[in-house]
Coordinates of C-alpha atoms in Angstrom, one line a residue:
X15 CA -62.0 -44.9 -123.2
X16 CA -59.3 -47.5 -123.9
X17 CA -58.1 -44.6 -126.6
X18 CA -57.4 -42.0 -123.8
X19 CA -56.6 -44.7 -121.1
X20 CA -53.6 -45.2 -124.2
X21 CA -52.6 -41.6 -124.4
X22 CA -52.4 -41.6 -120.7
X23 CA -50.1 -44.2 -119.8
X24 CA -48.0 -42.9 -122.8
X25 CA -47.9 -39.4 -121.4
X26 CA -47.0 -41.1 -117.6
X27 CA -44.1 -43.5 -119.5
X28 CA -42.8 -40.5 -121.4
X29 CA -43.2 -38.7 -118.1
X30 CA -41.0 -41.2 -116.6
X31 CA -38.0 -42.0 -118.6
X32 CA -37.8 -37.8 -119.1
X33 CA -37.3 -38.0 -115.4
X34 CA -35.0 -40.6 -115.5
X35 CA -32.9 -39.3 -118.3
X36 CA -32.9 -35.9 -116.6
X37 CA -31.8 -37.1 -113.5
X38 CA -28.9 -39.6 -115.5
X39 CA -28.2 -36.2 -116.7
X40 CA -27.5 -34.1 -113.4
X41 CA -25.4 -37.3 -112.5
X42 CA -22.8 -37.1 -115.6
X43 CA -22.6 -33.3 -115.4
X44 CA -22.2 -33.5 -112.2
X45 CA -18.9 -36.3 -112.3
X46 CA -17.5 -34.3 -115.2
X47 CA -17.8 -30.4 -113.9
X48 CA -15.7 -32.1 -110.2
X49 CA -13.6 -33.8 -112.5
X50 CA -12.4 -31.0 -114.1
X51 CA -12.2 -29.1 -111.2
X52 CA -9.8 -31.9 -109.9
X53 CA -7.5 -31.4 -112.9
X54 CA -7.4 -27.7 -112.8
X55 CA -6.6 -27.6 -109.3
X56 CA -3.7 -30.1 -110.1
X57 CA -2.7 -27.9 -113.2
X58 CA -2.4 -24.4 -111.8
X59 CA -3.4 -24.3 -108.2
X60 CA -0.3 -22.4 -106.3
X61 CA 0.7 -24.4 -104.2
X62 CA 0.8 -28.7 -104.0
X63 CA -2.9 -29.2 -103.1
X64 CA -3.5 -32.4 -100.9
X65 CA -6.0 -34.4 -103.3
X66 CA -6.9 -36.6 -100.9
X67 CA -7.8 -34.4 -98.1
X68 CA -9.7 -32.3 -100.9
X69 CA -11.5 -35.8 -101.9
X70 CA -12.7 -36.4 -98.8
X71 CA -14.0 -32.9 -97.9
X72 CA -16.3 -32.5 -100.5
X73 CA -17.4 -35.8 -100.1
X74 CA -18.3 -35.1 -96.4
X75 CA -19.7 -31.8 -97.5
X76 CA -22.0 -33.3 -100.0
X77 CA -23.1 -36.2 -97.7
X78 CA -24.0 -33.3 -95.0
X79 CA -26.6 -32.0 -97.2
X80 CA -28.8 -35.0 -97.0
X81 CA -28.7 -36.8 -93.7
X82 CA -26.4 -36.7 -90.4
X83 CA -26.4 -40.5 -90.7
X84 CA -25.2 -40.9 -94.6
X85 CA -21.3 -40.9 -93.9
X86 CA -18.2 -41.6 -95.8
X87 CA -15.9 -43.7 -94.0
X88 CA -12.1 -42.9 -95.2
X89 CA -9.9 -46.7 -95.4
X90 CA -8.0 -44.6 -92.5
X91 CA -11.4 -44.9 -89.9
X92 CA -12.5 -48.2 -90.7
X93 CA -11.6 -49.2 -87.4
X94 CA -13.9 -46.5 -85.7
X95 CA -16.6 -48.6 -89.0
X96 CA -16.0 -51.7 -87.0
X97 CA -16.0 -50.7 -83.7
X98 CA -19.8 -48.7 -84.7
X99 CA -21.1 -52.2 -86.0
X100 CA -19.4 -54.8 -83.6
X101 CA -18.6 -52.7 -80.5
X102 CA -14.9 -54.2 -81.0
X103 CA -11.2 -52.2 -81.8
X104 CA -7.9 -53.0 -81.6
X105 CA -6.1 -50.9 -78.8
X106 CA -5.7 -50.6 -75.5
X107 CA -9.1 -50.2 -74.0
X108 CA -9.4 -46.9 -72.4
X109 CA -12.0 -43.7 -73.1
X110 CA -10.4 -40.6 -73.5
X111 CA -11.0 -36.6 -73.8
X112 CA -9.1 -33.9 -74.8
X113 CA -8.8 -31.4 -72.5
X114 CA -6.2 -27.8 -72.5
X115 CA -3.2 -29.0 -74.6
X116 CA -3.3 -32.4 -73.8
X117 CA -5.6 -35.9 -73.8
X118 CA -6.6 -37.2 -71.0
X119 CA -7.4 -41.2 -69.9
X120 CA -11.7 -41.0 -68.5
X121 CA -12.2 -44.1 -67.7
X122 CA -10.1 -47.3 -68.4
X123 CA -12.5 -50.4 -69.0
X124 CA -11.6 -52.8 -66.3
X125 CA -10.1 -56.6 -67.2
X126 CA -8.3 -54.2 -70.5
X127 CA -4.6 -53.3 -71.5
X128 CA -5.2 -49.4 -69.9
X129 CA -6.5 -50.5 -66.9
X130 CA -3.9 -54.2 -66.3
X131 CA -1.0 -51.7 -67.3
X132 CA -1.9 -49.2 -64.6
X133 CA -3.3 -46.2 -66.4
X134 CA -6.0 -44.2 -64.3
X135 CA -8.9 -41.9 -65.0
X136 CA -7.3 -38.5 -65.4
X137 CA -3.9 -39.9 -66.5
X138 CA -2.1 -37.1 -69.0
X139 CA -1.0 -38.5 -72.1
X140 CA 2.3 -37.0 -72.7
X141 CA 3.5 -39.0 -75.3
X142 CA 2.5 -42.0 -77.5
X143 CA 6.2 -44.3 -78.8
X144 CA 8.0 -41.2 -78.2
X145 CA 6.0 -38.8 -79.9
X146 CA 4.9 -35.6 -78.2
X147 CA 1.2 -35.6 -77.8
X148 CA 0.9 -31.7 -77.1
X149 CA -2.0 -29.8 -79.1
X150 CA -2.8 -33.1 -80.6
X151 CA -6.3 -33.6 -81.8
X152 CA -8.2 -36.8 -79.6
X153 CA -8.5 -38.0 -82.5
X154 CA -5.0 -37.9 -83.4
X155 CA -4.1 -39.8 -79.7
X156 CA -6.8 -42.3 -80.1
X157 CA -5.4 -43.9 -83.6
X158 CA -2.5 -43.8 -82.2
X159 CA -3.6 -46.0 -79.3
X160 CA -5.1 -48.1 -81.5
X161 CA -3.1 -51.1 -83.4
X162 CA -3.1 -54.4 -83.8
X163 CA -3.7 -57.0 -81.4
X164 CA -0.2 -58.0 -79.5
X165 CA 1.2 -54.7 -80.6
X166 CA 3.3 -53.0 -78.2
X167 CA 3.0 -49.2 -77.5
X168 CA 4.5 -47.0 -75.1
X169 CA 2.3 -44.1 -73.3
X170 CA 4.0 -41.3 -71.2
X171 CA 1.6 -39.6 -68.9
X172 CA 1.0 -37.5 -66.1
X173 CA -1.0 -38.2 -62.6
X174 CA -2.2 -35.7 -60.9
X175 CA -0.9 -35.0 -57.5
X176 CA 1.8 -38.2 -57.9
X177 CA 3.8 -37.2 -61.3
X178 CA 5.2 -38.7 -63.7
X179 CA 5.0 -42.6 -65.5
X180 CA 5.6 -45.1 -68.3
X181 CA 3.1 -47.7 -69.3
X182 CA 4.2 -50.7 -71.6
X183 CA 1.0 -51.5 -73.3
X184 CA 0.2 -55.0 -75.3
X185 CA -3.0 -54.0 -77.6
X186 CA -5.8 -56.6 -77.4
X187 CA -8.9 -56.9 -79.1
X188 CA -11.4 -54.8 -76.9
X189 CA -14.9 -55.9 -77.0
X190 CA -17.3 -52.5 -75.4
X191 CA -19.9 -54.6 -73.6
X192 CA -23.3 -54.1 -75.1
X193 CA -24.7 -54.9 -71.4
X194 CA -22.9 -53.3 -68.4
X195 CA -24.5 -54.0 -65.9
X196 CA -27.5 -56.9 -65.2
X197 CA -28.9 -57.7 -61.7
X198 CA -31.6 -58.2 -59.5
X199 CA -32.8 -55.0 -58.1
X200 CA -34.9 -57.0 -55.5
X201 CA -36.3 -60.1 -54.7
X202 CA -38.3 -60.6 -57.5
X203 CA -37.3 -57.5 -60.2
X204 CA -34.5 -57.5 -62.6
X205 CA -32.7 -55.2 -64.5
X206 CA -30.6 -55.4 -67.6
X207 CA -28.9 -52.2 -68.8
X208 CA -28.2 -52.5 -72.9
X209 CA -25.6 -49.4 -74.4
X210 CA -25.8 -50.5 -78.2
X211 CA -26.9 -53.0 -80.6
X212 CA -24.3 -54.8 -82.0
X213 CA -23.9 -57.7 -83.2
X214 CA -23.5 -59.7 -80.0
X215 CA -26.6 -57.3 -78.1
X216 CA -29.3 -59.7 -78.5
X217 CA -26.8 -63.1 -77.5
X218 CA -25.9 -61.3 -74.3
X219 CA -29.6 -59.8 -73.2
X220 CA -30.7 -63.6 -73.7
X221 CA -28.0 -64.7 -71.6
X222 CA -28.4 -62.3 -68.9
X223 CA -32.4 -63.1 -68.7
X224 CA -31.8 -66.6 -68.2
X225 CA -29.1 -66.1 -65.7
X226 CA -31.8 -64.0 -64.3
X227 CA -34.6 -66.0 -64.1
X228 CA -32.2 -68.6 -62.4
X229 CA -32.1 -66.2 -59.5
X230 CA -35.8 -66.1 -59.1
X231 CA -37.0 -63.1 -61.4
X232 CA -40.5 -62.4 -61.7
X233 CA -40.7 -59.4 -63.6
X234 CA -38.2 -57.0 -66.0
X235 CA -36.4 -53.3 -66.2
X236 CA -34.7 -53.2 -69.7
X237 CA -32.9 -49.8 -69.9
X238 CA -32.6 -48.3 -73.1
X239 CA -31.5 -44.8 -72.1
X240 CA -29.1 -43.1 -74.0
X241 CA -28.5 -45.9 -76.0
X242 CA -28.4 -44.5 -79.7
X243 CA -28.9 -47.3 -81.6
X244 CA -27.4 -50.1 -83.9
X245 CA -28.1 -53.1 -86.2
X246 CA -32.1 -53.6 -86.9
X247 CA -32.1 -57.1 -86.9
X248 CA -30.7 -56.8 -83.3
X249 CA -33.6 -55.0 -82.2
X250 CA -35.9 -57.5 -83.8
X251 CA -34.1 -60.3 -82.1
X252 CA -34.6 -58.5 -78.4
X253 CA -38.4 -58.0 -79.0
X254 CA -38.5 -61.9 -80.2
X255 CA -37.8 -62.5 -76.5
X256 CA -40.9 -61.3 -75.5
X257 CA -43.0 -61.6 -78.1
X258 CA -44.7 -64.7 -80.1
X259 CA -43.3 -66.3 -83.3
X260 CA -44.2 -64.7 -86.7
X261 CA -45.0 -61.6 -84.9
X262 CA -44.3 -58.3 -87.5
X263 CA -41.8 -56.1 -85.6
X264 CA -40.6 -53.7 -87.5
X265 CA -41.0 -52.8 -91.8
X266 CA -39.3 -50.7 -93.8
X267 CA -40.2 -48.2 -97.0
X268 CA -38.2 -46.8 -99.7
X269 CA -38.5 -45.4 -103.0
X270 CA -36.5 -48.3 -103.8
X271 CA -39.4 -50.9 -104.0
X272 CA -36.8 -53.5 -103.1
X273 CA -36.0 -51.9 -99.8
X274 CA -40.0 -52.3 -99.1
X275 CA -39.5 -55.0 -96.2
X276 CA -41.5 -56.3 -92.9
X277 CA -39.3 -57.9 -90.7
X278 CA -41.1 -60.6 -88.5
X279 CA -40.0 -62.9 -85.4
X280 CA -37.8 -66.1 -86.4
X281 CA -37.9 -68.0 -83.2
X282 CA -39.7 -68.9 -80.1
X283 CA -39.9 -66.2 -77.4
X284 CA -37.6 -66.5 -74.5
X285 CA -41.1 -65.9 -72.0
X286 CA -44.4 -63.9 -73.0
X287 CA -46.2 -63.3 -69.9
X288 CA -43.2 -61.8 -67.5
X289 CA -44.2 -58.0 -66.7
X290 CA -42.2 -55.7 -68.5
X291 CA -40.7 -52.1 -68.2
X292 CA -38.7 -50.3 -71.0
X293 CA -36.6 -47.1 -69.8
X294 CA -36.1 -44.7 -72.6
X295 CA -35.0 -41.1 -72.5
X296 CA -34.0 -38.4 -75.1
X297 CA -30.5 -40.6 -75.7
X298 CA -32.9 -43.7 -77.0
X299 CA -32.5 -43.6 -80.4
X300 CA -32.7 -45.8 -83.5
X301 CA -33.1 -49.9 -82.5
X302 CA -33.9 -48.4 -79.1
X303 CA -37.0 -46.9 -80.4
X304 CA -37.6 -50.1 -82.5
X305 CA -37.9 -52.5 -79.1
X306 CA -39.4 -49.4 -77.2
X307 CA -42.3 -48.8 -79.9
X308 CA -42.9 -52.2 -80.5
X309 CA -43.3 -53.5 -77.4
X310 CA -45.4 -50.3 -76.1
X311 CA -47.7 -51.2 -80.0
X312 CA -48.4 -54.9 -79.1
X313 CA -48.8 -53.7 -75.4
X314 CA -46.0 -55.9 -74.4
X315 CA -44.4 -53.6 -71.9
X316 CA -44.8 -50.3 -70.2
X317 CA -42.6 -47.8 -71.4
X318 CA -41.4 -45.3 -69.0
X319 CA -39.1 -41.7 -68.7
X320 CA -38.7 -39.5 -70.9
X321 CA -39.6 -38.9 -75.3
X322 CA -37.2 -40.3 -77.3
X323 CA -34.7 -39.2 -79.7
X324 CA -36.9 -39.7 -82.9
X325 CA -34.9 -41.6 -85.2
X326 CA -36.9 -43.7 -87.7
X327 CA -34.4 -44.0 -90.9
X328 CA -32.7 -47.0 -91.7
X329 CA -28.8 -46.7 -93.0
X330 CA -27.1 -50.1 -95.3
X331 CA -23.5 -50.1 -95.1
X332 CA -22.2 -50.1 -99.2
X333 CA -18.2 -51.0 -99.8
X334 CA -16.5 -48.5 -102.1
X335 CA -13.2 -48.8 -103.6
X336 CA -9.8 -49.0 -101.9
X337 CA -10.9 -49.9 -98.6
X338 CA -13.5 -47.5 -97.7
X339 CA -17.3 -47.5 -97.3
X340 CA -20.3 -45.5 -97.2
X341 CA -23.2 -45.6 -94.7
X342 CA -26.8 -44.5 -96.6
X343 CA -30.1 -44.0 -95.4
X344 CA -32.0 -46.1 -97.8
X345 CA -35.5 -46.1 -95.6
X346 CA -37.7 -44.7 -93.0
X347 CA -38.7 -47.7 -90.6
X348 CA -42.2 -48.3 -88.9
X349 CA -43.5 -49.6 -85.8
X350 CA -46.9 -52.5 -85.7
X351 CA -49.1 -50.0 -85.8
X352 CA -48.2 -48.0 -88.6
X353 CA -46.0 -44.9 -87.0
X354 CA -42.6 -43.6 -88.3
X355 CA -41.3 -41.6 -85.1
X356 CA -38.9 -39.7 -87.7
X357 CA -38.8 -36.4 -85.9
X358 CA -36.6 -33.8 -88.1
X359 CA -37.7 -33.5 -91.7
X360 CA -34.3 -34.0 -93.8
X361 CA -36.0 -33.7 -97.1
X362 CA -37.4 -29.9 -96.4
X363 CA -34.1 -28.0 -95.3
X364 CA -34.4 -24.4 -95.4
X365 CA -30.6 -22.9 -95.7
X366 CA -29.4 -25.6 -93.9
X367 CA -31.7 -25.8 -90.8
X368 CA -34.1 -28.6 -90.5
X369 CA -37.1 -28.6 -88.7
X370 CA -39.3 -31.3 -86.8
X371 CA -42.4 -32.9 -88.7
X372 CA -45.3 -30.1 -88.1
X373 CA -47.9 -30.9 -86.0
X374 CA -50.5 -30.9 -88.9
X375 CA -48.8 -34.1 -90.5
X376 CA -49.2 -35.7 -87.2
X377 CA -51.1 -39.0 -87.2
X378 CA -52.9 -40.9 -84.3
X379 CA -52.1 -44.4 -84.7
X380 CA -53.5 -47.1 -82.3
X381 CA -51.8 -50.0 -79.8
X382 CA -53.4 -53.6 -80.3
X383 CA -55.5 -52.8 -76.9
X384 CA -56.6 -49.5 -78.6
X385 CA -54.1 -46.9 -77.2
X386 CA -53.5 -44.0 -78.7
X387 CA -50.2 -43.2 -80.2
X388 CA -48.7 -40.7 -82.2
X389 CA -45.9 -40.3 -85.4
X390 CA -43.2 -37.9 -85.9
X391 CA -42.0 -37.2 -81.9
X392 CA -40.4 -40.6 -81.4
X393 CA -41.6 -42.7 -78.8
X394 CA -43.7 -41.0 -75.8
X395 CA -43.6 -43.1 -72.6
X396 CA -46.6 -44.3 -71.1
X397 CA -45.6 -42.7 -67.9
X398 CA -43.7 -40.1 -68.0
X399 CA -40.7 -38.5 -65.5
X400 CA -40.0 -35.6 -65.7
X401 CA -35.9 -35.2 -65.8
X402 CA -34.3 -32.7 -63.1
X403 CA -32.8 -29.3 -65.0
X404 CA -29.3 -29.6 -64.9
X405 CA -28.3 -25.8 -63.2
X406 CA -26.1 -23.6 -65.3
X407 CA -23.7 -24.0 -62.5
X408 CA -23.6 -27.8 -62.4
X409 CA -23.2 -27.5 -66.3
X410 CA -20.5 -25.5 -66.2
X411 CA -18.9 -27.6 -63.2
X412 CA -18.9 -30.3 -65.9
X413 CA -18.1 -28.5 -69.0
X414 CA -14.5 -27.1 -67.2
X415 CA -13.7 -30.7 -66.0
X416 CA -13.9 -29.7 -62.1
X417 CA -15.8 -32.4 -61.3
X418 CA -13.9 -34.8 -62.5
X419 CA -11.3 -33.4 -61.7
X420 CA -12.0 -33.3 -58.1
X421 CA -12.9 -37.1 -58.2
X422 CA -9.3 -37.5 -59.3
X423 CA -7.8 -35.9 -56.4
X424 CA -10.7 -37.7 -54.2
X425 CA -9.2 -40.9 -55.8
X426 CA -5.5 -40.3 -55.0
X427 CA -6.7 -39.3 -51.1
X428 CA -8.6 -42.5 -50.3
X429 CA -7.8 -46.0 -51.0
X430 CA -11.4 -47.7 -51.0
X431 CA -15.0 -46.5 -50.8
X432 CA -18.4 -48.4 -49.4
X433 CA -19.9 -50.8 -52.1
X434 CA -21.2 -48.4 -55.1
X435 CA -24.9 -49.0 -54.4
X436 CA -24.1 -47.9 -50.9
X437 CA -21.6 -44.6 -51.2
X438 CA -22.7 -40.9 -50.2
X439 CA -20.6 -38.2 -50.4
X440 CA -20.2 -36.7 -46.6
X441 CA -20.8 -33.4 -46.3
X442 CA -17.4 -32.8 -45.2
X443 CA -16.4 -34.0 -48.6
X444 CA -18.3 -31.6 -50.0
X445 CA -17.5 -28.5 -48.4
X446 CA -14.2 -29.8 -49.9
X447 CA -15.5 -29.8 -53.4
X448 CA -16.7 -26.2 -53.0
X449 CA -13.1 -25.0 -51.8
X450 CA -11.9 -27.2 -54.7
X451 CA -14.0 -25.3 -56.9
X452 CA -13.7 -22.0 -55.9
X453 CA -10.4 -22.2 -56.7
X454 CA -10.9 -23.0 -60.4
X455 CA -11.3 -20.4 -63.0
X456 CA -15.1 -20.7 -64.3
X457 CA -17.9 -18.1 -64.8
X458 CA -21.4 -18.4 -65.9
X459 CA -25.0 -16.7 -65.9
X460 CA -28.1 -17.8 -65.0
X461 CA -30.9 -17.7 -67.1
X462 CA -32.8 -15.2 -64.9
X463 CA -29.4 -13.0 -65.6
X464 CA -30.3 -12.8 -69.0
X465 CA -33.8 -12.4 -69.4
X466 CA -33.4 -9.5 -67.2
X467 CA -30.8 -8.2 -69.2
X468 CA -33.1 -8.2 -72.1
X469 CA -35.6 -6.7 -70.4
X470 CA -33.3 -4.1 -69.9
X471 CA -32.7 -3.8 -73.8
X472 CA -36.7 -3.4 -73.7
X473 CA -36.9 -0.8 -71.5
X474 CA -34.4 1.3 -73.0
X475 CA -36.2 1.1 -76.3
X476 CA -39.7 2.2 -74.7
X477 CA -38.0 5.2 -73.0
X478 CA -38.7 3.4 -69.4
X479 CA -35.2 2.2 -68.0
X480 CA -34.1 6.1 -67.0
X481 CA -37.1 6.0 -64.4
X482 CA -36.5 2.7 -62.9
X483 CA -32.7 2.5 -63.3
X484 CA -31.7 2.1 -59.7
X485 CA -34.8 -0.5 -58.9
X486 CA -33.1 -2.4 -62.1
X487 CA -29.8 -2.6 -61.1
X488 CA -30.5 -3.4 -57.7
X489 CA -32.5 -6.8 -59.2
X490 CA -29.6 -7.6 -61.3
X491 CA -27.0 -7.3 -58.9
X492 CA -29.7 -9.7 -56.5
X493 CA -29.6 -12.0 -60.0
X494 CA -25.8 -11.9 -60.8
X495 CA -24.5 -15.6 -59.8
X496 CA -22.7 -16.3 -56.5
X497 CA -20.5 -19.2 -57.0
X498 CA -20.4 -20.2 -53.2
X499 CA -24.2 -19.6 -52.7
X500 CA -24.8 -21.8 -55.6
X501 CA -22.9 -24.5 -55.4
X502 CA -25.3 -24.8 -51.7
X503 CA -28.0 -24.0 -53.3
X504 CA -27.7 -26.8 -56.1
X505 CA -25.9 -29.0 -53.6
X506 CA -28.2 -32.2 -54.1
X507 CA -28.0 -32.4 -58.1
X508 CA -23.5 -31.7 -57.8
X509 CA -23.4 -34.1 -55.3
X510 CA -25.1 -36.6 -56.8
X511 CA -22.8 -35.9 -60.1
X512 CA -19.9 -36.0 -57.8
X513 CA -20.7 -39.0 -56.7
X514 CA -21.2 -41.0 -59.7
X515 CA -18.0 -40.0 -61.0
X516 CA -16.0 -40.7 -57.8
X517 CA -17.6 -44.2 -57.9
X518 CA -16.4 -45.0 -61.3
X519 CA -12.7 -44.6 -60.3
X520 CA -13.3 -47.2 -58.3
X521 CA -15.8 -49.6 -59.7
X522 CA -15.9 -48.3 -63.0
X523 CA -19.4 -48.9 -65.5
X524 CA -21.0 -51.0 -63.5
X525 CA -20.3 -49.0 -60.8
X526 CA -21.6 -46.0 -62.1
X527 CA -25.5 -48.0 -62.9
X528 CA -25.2 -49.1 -59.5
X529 CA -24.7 -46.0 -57.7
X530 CA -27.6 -44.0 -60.1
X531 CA -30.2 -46.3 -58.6
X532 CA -29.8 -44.2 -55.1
X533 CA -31.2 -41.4 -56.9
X534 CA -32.9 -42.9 -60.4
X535 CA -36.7 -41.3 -60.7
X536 CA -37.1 -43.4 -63.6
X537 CA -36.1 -46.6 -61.9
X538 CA -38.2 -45.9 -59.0
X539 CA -41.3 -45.7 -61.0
X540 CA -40.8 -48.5 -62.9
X541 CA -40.2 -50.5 -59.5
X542 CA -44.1 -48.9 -58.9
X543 CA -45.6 -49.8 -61.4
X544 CA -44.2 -53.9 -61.7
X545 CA -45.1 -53.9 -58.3
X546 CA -48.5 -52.6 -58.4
X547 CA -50.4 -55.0 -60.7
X548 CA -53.3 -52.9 -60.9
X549 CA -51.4 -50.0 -62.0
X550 CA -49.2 -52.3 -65.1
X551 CA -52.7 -53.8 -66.2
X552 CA -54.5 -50.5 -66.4
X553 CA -51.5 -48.6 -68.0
X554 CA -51.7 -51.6 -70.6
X555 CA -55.5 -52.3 -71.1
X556 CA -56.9 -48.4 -71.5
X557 CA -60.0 -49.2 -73.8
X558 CA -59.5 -46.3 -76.4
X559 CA -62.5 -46.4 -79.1
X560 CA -60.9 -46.5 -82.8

């Protein structure tokens, strides 16, 4: 025995370093074959070929072919690096869009450069320090908005329906808030609204649930929708608020054994019996899912909307030469129970497409009151709403700027608006929009358009469509889209759209959260189910036999 218990950890040793060597191979050939496609290039290409720009291609190209999420970062977008990770950037504090030849101003963030210096949403940038910002990239006119802090720059622009202006610009160190909006909803229910985790994320959640708490909260909404993500250890720090010291939150695995990790709770919770709802939607990714699926394991908190994104890999940040860095996916990350919600499968690509974890490698995993919970389809709500189908018109309405657009011009007609929890669009208003509309050049189909039309290809092939031509026609000429009759029928969902956005010129972010309660399914439920205590204890306390 011990003889062939000898030849077999030879055989696995042997098996080993021939792996290793082979790989060490791949690696050197690799280096030396782009190497000497460098120098070739340099030799005898026919005309001066940028290097650099070539450099940093194939770099990107390379990275593409593993992950969306393992990045190159250039020393010329370390900035865009910082802001990722700290939510802070040197410029002027505005977000902007391209749009036709030019960039346009979407929202200057109140209390920053843009917005002391006058700039408004819809704003045409013109020019940046004199230099012509036609048919320039956005990302082109955002470094050049950027600089250092107490830098001047000069922006030309545009307003719509007023004309032309210059705005003198000191840059400032501009901090995106991780939370923009906290508040009671009611007497007794709060709500704090999180948009990333960085650095600061978990300093200002615990200080918005103690100011909070001073105001007489009984029980919590923490919204996490669309909020893609962050730092880990930010995520573990908002579930320590809930949760008991030494608690395991979140661990890690690699094929690096030293990236094998469990990451537990450090400190004393901020409160462990206050009722809890997390929001997530389809946007909740990452450190989102982390708090989400954590909580929803240890039956912390009822988690309610929609699926999440399904984002369970871990990136480390690794500085390179020269200035720049590189952002790798070094592990998958699981949740208390045991589940990675990891939804696409980047290791099995087939010509480039990647496809979500089949359903025959799906596990059932377990809460610590015996819930049932699944892997691979990030984290599934406990009570789920069902999100309204945006119409192809309202889509489009969006896509060609006409809605904002229109709150623009609504803007520049009215001085002031009721309180943003408070404002409906008139009707009158809105016959407005539609004339405001129908004026623009836009055209779409609905989705009942073409079906039909492939039904059409159908029946031609089976030697049917000659006998019921006319009765075809006639059903899609009843399908083609009416603009007008549309923009009635899906009057509820534009308005509401319409309404957000004309909010935000004049309240801006927090604004825009306050005015989405009017309509906010999600929010209503959770308000349900923190004030039904029946309903929160029996969403939490299924018994669920192992």
């Amino acid at each position: 025995m011990k003889k062939y218990l000898f030849v077999v950890i030879s055989l696995l040793c042997f098996y080993s370093t021939s792996k290793a060597q082979s790989n060490s191979f791949e690696v050197i050939k690799s280096m030396e074959l782009m190497d000497l496609i460098y120098m070739n290039l340099e030799k005898y290409y026919v005309d001066e070929p940028n290097t650099g720009e070539l450099s940093k291609t194939s770099i990107d190209a390379m990275l593409r072919a593993l992950d969306p999420y393992t990045v190159y970062y250039h020393e010329a977008n370390i900035e865009d690096f910082r802001m990722m990770n700290t939510g802070q950037y040197g410029g002027i504090g505005a977000t902007i869009r391209k749009v036709g030849e030019y960039t346009i101003i979407t929202e200057p963030y109140k209390g920053n450069p843009a917005y002391n210096a006058g700039l408004e949403a819809g704003d045409i940038i013109l020019s940046i320090d004199g230099r012509d910002m036609k048919n320039r990239s956005s990302e082109e006119v955002s470094n050049a908005l950027k600089g250092l802090k107490g830098s001047e720059v000069i922006v030309q622009y545009k307003r719509p329906d007023v004309g032309e202006g210059e705005a003198k610009i000191i840059r400032d160190e501009i901090k995106l808030p991780d939370v923009p909006y906290s508040g009671m909803i009611d007497d007794k229910v709060g709500y704090i609204a999180l948009n990333s985790f960085t650095q600061t994320a978990s300093a200002n959640v615990s200080k918005a649930f103690q100011s909070l708490k001073q105001e007489g909260m009984e029980s919590l909404v923490l919204d996490l929708r669309n909020n893609g993500g962050g730092l880990l250890m930010e995520a573990v720090k908002i579930v320590n608020m809930f949760v008991p010291k030494g608690q395991v939150v979140v661990s890690t695995k690699s094929r690096v054994k030293e990236e094998n990790r469990v990451y537990v709770t450090q400190q004393d919770p901020l409160d462990l019996e206050i009722p809890l709802v997390v929001l997530i939607n389809e946007g909740s990714a990452s450190a989102s899912e982390i708090v989400s699926g954590t909580l929803q394991d240890l039956d912390r908190a009822v988690v309610v909307g929609r699926t999440s994104f399904g984002k369970g890999l871990v990136q480390r940040t690794v500085d390179l030469k020269y200035g720049s860095k590189m952002k790798l996916t070094i592990a998958k990350y699981y949740t208390p129970s045991g589940r990675c919600v990891q939804k696409l499968d980047y290791s099995n690509k087939v010509d480039g497409q990647v496809d979500e974890v089949p359903d025959s490698l799906l596990q059932i995993f377990y809460t610590k009151n015996g819930r049932e919970v699944i892997d691979g389809r990030g984290i599934e709500p406990d009570i789920s709403v069902e999100g309204e189908n945006m119409s192809r018109l309202a889509a489009m309405l969006l896509a060609k700027n006409i809605i904002f657009d229109y709150a623009t011009h609504y803007k520049h007609k009215h001085d002031s608006i009721a309180a943003p929890e408070e404002f409906v669009l008139s009707d009158k208003a809105y016959d407005e929009f539609i004339a405001f509309a129908l004026s623009k050049e836009f055209s779409y189909n609905t989705a009942s358009e073409e079906k039909m039309k492939e039904v059409v290809e159908v029946a031609k092939m089976e030697g049917y469509f000659e006998s019921t031509e006319k009765e075809i026609e006639a059903l899609l000429a009843a399908l083609k889209p009416s603009k007008k009759e549309d923009l009635i029928r899906f009057k509820t969902q534009i308005k509401e759209m319409l309404q957000n956005e004309i909010v935000a010129r004049y309240y801006y972010q927090e604004g825009r959260v306050l005015n989405s309660f009017i309509s906010d399914k999600s929010l209503e439920k959770a308000m349900e189910v923190l004030n039904n205590e029946k309903l929160y204890n029996s969403t939490l306390h299924i018994n669920v036999k192992k």
